[in-house]
Coordinates of C-alpha atoms in Angstrom, one line a residue:
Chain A
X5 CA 14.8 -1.6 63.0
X6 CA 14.3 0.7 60.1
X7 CA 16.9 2.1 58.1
X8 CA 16.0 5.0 55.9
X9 CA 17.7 6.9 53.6
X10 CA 15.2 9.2 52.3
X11 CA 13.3 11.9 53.2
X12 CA 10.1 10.8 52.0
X13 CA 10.5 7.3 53.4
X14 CA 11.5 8.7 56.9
X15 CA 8.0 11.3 56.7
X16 CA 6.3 8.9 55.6
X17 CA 7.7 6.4 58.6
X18 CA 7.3 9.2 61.0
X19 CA 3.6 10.2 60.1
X20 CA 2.5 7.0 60.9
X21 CA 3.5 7.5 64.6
X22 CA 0.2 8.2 66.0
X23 CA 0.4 11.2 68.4
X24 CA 0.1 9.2 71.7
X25 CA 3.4 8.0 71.4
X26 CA 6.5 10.1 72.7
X27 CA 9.7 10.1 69.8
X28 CA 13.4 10.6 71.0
X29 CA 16.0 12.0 68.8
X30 CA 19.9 10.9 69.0
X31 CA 21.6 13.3 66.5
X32 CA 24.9 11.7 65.6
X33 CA 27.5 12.2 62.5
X34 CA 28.3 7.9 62.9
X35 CA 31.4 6.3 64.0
X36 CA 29.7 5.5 67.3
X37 CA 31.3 4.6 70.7
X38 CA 30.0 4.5 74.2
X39 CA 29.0 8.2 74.2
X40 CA 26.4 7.8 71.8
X41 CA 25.7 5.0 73.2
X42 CA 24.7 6.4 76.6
X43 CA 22.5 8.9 74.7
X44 CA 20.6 6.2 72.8
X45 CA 20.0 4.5 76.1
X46 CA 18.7 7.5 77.8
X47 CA 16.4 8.2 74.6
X48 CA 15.3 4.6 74.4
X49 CA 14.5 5.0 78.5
X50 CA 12.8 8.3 77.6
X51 CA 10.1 7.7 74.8
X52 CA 8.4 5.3 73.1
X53 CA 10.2 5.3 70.0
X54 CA 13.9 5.8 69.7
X55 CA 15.6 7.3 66.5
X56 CA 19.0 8.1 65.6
X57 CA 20.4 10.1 62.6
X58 CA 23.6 9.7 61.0
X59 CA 25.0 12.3 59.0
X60 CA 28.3 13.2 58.5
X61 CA 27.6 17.0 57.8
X62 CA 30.2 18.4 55.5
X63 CA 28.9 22.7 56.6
X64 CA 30.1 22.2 59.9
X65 CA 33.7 21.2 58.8
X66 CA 35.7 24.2 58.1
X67 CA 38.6 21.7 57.6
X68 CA 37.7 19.9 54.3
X69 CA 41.0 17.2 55.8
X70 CA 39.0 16.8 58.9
X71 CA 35.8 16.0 56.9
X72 CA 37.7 13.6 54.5
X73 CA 39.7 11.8 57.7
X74 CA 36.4 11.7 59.7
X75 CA 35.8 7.9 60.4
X76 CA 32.6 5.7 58.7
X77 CA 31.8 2.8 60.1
X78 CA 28.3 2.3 58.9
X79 CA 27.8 -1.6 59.8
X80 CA 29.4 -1.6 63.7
X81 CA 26.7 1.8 63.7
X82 CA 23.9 -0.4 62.5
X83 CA 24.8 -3.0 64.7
X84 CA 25.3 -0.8 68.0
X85 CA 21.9 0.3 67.1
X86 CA 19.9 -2.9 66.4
X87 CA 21.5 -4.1 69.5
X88 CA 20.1 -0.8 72.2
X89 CA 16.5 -1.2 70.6
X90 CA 16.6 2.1 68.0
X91 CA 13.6 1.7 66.0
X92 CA 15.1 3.3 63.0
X93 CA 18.0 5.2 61.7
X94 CA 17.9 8.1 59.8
X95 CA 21.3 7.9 57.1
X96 CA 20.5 10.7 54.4
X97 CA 22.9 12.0 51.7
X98 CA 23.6 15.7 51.7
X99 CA 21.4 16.4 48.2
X100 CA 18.5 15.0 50.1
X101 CA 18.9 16.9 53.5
X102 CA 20.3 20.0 51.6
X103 CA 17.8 20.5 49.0
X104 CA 18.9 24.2 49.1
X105 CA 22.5 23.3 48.7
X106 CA 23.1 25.5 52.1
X107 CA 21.8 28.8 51.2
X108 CA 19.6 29.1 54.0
X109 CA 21.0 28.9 57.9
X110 CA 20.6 29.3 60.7
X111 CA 23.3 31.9 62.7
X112 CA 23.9 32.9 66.0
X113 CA 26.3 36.1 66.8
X114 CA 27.8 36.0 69.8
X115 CA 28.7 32.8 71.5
X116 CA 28.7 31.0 68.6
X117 CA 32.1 33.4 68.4
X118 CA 33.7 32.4 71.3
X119 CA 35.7 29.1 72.1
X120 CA 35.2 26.5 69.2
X121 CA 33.9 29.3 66.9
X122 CA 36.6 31.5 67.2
X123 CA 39.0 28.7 65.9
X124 CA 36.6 27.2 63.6
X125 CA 34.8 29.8 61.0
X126 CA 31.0 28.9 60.0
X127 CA 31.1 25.7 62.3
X128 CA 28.3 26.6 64.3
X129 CA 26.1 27.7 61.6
X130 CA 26.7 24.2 60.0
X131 CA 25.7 22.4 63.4
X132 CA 22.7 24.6 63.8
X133 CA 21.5 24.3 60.6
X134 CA 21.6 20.6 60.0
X135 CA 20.2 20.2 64.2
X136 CA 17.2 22.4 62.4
X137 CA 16.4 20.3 59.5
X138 CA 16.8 17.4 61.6
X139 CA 14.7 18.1 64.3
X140 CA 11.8 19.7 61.4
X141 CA 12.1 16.1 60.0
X142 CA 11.9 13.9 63.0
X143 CA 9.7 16.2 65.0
X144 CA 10.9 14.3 68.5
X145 CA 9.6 15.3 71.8
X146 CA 12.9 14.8 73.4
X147 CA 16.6 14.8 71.6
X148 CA 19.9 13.9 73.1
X149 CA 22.8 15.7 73.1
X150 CA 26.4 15.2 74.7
X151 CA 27.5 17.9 77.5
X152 CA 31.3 16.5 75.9
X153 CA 29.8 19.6 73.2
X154 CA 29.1 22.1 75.8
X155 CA 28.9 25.4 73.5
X156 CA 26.9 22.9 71.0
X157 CA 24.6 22.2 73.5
X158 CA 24.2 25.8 74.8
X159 CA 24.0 27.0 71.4
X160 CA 21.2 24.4 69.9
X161 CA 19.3 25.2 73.7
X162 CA 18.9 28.5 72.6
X163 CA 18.1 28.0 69.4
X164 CA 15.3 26.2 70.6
X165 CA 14.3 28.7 72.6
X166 CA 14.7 31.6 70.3
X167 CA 12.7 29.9 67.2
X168 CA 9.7 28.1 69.5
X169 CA 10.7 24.4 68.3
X170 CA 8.3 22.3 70.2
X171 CA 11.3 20.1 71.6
X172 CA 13.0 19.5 74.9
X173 CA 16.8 19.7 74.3
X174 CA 18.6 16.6 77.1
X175 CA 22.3 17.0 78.1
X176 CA 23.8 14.2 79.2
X177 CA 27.0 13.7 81.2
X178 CA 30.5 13.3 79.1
X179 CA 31.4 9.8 78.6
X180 CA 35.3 8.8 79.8
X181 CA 37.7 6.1 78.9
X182 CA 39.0 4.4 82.2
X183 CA 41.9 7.2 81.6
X184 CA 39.4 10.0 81.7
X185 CA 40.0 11.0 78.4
X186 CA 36.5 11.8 77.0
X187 CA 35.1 9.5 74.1
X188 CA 35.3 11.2 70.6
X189 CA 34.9 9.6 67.5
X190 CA 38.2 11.5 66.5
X191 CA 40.1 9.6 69.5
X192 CA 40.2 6.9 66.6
X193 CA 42.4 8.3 64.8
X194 CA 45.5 9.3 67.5
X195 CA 48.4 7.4 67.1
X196 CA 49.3 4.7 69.7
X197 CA 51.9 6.8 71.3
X198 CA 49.2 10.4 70.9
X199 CA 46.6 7.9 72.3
X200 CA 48.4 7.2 75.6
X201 CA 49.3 11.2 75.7
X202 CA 46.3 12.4 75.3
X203 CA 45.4 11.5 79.0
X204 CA 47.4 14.7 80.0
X205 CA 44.6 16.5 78.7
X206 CA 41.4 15.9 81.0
X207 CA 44.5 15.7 84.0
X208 CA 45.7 18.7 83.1
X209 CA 42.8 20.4 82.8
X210 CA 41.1 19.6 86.4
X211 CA 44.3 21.3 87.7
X212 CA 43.0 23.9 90.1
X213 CA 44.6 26.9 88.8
X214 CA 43.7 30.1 86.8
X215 CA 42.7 28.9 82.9
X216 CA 46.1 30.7 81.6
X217 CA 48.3 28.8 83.7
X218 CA 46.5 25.6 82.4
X219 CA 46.8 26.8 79.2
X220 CA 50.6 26.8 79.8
X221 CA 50.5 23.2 81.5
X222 CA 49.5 21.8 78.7
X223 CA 51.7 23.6 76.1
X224 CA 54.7 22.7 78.7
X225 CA 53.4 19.0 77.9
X226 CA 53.4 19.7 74.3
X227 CA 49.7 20.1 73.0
X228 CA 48.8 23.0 71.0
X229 CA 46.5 24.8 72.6
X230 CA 43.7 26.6 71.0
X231 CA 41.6 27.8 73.9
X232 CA 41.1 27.1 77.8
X233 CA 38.3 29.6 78.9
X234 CA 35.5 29.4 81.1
X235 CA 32.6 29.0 80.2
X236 CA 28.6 29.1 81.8
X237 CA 29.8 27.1 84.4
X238 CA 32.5 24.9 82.6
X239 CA 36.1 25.2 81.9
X240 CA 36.2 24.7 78.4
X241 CA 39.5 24.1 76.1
X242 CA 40.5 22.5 72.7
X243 CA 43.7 21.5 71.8
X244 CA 45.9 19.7 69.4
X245 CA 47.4 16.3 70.2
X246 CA 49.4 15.3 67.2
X247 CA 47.4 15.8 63.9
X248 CA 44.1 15.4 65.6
X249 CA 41.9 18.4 67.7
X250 CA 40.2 17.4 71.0
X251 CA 37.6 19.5 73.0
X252 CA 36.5 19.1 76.7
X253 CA 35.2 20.8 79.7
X254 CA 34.8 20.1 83.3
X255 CA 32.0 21.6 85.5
X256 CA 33.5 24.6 87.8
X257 CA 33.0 25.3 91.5
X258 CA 31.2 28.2 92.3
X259 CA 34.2 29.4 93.6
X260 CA 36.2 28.6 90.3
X261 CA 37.6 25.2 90.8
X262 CA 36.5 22.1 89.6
X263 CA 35.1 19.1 90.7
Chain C
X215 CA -12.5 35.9 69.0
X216 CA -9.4 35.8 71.2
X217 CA -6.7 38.6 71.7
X218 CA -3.3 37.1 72.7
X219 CA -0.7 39.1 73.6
X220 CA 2.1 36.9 75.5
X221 CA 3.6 33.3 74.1
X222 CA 2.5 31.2 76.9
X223 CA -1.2 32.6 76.0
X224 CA -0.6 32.2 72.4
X225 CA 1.0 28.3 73.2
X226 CA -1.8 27.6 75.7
X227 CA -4.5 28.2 73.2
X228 CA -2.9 26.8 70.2
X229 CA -2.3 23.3 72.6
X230 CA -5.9 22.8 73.1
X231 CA -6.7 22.9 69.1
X232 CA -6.9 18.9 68.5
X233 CA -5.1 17.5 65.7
X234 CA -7.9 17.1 63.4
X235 CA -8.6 20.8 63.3
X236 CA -6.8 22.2 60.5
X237 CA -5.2 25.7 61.2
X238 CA -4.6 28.5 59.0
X239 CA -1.8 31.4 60.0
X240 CA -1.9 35.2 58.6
X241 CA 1.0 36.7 59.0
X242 CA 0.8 40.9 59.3
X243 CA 2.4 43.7 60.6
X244 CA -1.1 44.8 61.3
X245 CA -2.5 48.3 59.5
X246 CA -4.8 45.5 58.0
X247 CA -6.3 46.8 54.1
X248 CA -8.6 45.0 51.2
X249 CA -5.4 43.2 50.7
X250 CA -4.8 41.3 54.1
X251 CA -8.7 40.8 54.0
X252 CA -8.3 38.9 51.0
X253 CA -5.6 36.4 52.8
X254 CA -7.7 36.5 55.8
X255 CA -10.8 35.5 54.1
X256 CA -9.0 32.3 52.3
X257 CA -7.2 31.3 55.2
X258 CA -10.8 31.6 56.6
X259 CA -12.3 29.3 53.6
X260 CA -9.8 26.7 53.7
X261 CA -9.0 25.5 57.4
X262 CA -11.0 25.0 60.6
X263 CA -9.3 27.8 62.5
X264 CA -8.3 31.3 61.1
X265 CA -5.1 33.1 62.8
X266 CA -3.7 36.0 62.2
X267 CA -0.7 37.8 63.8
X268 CA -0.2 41.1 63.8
X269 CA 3.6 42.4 64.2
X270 CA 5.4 45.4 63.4
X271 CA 8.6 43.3 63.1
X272 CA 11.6 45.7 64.2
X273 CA 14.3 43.2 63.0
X274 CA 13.2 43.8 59.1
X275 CA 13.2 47.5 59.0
X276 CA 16.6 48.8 57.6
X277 CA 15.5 52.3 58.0
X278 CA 14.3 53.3 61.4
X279 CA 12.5 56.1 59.9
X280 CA 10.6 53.8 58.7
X281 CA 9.7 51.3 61.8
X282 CA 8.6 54.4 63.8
X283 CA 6.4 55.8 60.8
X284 CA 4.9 52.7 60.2
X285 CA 0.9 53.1 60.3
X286 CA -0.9 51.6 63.4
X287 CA -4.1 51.0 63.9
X288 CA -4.7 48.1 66.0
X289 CA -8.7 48.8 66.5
X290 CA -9.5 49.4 62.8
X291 CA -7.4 45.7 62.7
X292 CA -9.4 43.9 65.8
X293 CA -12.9 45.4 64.2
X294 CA -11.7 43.5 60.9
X295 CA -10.4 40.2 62.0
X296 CA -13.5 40.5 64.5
X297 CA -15.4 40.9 60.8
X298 CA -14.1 37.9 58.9
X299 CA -14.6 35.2 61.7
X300 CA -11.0 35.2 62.7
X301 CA -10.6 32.7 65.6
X302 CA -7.7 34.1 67.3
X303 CA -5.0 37.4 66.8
X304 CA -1.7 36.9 68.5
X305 CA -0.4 40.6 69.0
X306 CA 3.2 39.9 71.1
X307 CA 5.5 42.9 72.0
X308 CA 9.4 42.5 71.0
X309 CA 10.5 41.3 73.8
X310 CA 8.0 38.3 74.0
X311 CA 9.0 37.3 70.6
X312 CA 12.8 37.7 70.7
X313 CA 13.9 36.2 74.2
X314 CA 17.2 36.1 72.4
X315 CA 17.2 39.3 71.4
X316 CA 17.6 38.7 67.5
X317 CA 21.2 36.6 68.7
X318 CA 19.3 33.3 66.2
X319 CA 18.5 34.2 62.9
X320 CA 17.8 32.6 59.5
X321 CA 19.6 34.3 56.4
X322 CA 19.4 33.0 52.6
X323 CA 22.5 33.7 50.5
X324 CA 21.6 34.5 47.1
X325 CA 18.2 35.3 46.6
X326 CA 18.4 37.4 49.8
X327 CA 20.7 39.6 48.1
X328 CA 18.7 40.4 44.6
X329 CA 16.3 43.1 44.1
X330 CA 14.9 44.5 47.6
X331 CA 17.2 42.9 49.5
X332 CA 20.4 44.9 47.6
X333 CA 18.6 47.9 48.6
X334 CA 17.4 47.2 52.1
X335 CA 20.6 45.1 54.0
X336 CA 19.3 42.6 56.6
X337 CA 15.9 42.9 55.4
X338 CA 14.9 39.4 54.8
X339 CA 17.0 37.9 57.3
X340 CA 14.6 39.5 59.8
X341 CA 11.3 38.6 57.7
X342 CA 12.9 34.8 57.3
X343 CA 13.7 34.8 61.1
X344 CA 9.8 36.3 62.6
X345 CA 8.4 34.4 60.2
X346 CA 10.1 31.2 61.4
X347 CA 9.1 32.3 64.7
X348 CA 5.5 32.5 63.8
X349 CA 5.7 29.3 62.3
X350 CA 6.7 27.7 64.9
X351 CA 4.6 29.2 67.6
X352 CA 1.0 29.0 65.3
X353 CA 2.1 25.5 63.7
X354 CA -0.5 26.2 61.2
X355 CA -1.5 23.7 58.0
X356 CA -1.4 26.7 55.8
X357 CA -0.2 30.1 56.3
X358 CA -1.3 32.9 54.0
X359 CA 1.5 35.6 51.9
X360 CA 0.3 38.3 49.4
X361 CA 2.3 37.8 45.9
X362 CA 2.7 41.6 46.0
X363 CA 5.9 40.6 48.3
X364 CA 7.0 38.5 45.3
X365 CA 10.4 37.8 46.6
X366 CA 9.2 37.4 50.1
X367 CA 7.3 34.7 48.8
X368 CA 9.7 33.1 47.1
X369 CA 12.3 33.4 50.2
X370 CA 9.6 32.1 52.7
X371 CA 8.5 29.0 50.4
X372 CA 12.4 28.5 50.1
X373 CA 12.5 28.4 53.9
X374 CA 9.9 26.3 54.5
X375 CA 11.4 23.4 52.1
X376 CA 15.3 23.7 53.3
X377 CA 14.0 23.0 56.8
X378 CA 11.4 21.0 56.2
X379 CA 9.0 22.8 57.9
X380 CA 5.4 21.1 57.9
X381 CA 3.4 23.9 56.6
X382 CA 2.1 24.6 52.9
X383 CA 3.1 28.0 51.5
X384 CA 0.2 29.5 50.3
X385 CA 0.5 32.8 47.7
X386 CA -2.5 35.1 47.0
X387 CA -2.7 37.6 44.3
X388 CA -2.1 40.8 44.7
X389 CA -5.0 42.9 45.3
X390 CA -5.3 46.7 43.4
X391 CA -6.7 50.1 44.0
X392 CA -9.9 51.0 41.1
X393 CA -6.7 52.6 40.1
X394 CA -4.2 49.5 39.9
X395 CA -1.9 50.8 42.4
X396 CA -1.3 47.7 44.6
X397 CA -2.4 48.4 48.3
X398 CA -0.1 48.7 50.7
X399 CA -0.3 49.7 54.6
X400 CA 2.5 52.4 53.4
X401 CA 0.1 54.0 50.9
X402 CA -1.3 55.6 53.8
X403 CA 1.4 57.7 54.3
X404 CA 1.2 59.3 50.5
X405 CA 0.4 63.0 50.5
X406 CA -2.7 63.4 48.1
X407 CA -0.6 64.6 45.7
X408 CA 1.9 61.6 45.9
X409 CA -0.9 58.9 46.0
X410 CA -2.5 60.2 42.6
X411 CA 1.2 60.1 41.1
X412 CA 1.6 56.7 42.4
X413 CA -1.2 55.3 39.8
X414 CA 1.8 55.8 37.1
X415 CA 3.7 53.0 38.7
X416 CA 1.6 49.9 38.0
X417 CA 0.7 51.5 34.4
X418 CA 4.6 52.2 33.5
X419 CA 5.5 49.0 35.1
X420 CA 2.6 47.1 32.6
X421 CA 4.1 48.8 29.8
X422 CA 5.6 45.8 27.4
X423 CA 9.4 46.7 27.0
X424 CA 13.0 45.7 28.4
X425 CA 13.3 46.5 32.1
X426 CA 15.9 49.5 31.6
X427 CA 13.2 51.0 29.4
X428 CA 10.7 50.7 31.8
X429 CA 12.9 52.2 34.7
X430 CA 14.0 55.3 32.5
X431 CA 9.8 55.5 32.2
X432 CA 9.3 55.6 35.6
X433 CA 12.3 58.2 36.0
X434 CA 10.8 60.7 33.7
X435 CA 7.5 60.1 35.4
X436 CA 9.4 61.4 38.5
X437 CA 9.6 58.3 40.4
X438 CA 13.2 57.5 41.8
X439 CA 13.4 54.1 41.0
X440 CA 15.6 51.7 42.8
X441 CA 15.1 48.7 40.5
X442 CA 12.6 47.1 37.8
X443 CA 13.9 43.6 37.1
X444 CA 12.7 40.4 35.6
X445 CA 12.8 37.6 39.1
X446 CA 11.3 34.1 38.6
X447 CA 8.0 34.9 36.4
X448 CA 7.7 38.4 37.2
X449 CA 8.6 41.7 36.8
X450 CA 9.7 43.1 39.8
X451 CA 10.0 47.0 41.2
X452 CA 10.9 49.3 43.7
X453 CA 10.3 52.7 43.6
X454 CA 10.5 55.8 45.7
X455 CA 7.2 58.3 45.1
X456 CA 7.5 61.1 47.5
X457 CA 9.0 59.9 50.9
X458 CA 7.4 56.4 50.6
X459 CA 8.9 53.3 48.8
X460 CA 6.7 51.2 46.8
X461 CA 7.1 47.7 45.6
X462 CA 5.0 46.2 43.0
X463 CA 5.3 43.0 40.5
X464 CA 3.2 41.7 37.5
X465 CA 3.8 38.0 35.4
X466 CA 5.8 37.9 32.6
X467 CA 4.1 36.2 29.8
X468 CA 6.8 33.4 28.3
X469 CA 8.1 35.8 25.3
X470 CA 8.6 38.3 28.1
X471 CA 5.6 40.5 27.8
X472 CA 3.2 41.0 30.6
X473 CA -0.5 40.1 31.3

């Protein structure tokens, strides 16, 4: 397994991939758990060569604490990866990915408004952006991206569709603790007691009910609730559970309820 | 020669080129002069296959007036490309090329802002944004720009290396009327009267002196000018000469006088 830091040494590793051979693409900012995991194994299924990127992408955090608390745990990453059969990881610094120190983007103006974007300023420029450069560098056929992210994964779709990138964007199903709660790399840093809380939240929010009165379910079980909305056939919501914010959504019905 | 008008066409086409063809794109919003047959011809010289798109591009026109006034004259353009042994001209409508309906774009934050783009808001977003586009879709080797669009030239170059897009920039001087008067596909639209005027731009703009200076020149010349000012190596201007704007830039030598 290669590990390469530059851009130069990942070209120069990814021209020699002769054109017969199909390249998969996990996108990940580190601090892997069986989320990522599941990806990897679906790319490493998918294509001949399976490769992984870890950057922890400071233009996507509007919250410099979030950036600064956001967990790095380079060696269990490697590990994790040498042991599912990624043939190399991509682990740039920002200078070398951001040549231009961020004054060119990539925008979207509507949905990247709604939901997560209306809480979190700029965020989806950030992802968009850095999903860009990544998927200029590695040029895969297929790249992998967690329906936990749902507007993510809607947003970097159409992207995809809007610019022409010759790449086939693959959602794959949110990965659940046996409690349901789904995997996050920021799950590592709830408290014991927000840990064991935090299980309200996917509970709560498969309660067949109008959004608002979930929204009100789980205030009345004491998250702070930034959004519960529906979605392009998801019920979406973020909220806070002690100092840390979660995201999920749950496929809808046709006729609004969930499965 | 083919005539592509839909994506599928264009993608179809451009899939069957094998890998040891090189390609060369032209980017145009058609009303083809001396000056796009000088880009055509080197994109002609230096790669196996010659492209060249021709686009009124809606979503970098400021000024409707404008759009709707801008020259076309798609058979003069066929006749020519037919002329200089281009391979292919992709010719979408909007539609085809925005399936998103201009939701995805790419913006620059600084340089964006200087010079034409103070005058003419959202302007190089939508140049940045077709031309990723036409990137994208023509995955050409090289792909061809006229320096008389200095700062287009130096936005698009900066594109291409903060997404590490895998295409060469390639800038061709500008080519000049017997009179010096850079051509333009909106020099058509000059009144007789206007378009012998117009020769005092390039000659005022040559003339060795601070940029204020020149711009009170052109002023008392009758020009309204909306900048002259030193960008990168150059000298750059806008200027209004009749209803038409005008653009136009010449080197700086190092001490600050021109060739």
């Amino acid at each position: 397994m290669k590990i390469l830091n530059s851009i130069s040494a990942w070209q120069k590793w990814r021209n020699a991939i002769p054109p017969t051979q199909s390249v998969g693409l996990v996108p990940t900012m580190g601090a892997l758990h069986a989320g990522h995991q599941s990806l990897i194994r679906r790319c490493r299924q998918e294509n001949d060569i399976c490769t992984i990127s870890l950057f922890v992408n400071p233009t996507q955090f509007n919250d410099q604490e979030d950036l600064a608390n956001y967990p790095n745990t380079f060696e269990a990453d490697r590990k994790l990866c040498e042991d599912e059969g990624v043939d190399a990881i991509f682990f740039p610094d920002y200078n070398e990915l951001y040549p231009d120190d961020y004054r060119y983007r990539v925008s979207e103006s509507e949905v990247s408004r709604l939901l997560c974007g209306a809480h979190r300023p700029g965020h989806f420029d950030g992802v968009l952006s850095v999903v860009m450069k990544l998927l200029n560098l590695a040029r895969p056929d297929r790249a992998y991206f967690g329906e936990k992210d749902w507007q993510q994964l809607q947003l970097v779709k159409g992207m995809v569709e809007a610019f022409f990138m010759p790449v086939t964007i693959v959602g794959c199903p949110t990965v659940r603790d046996t409690d349901q709660l789904a995997l996050s790399s920021r799950n590592f840093r709830l408290s014991q007691v927000d840990r064991q809380k935090a299980a309200g939240f996917p509970r709560i929010l498969s309660t067949q009910a109008p959004a608002e009165q979930v929204a009100r379910l789980l205030e009345a079980d004491g998250f702070a609730v930034d959004y519960v909305q529906d979605f392009k056939g998801r019920r979406c919501a973020a909220i806070h559970c002690g100092e840390v914010r979660l995201i999920d959504n749950l496929p809808l019905y046709e006729k609004g309820e969930h499965i």
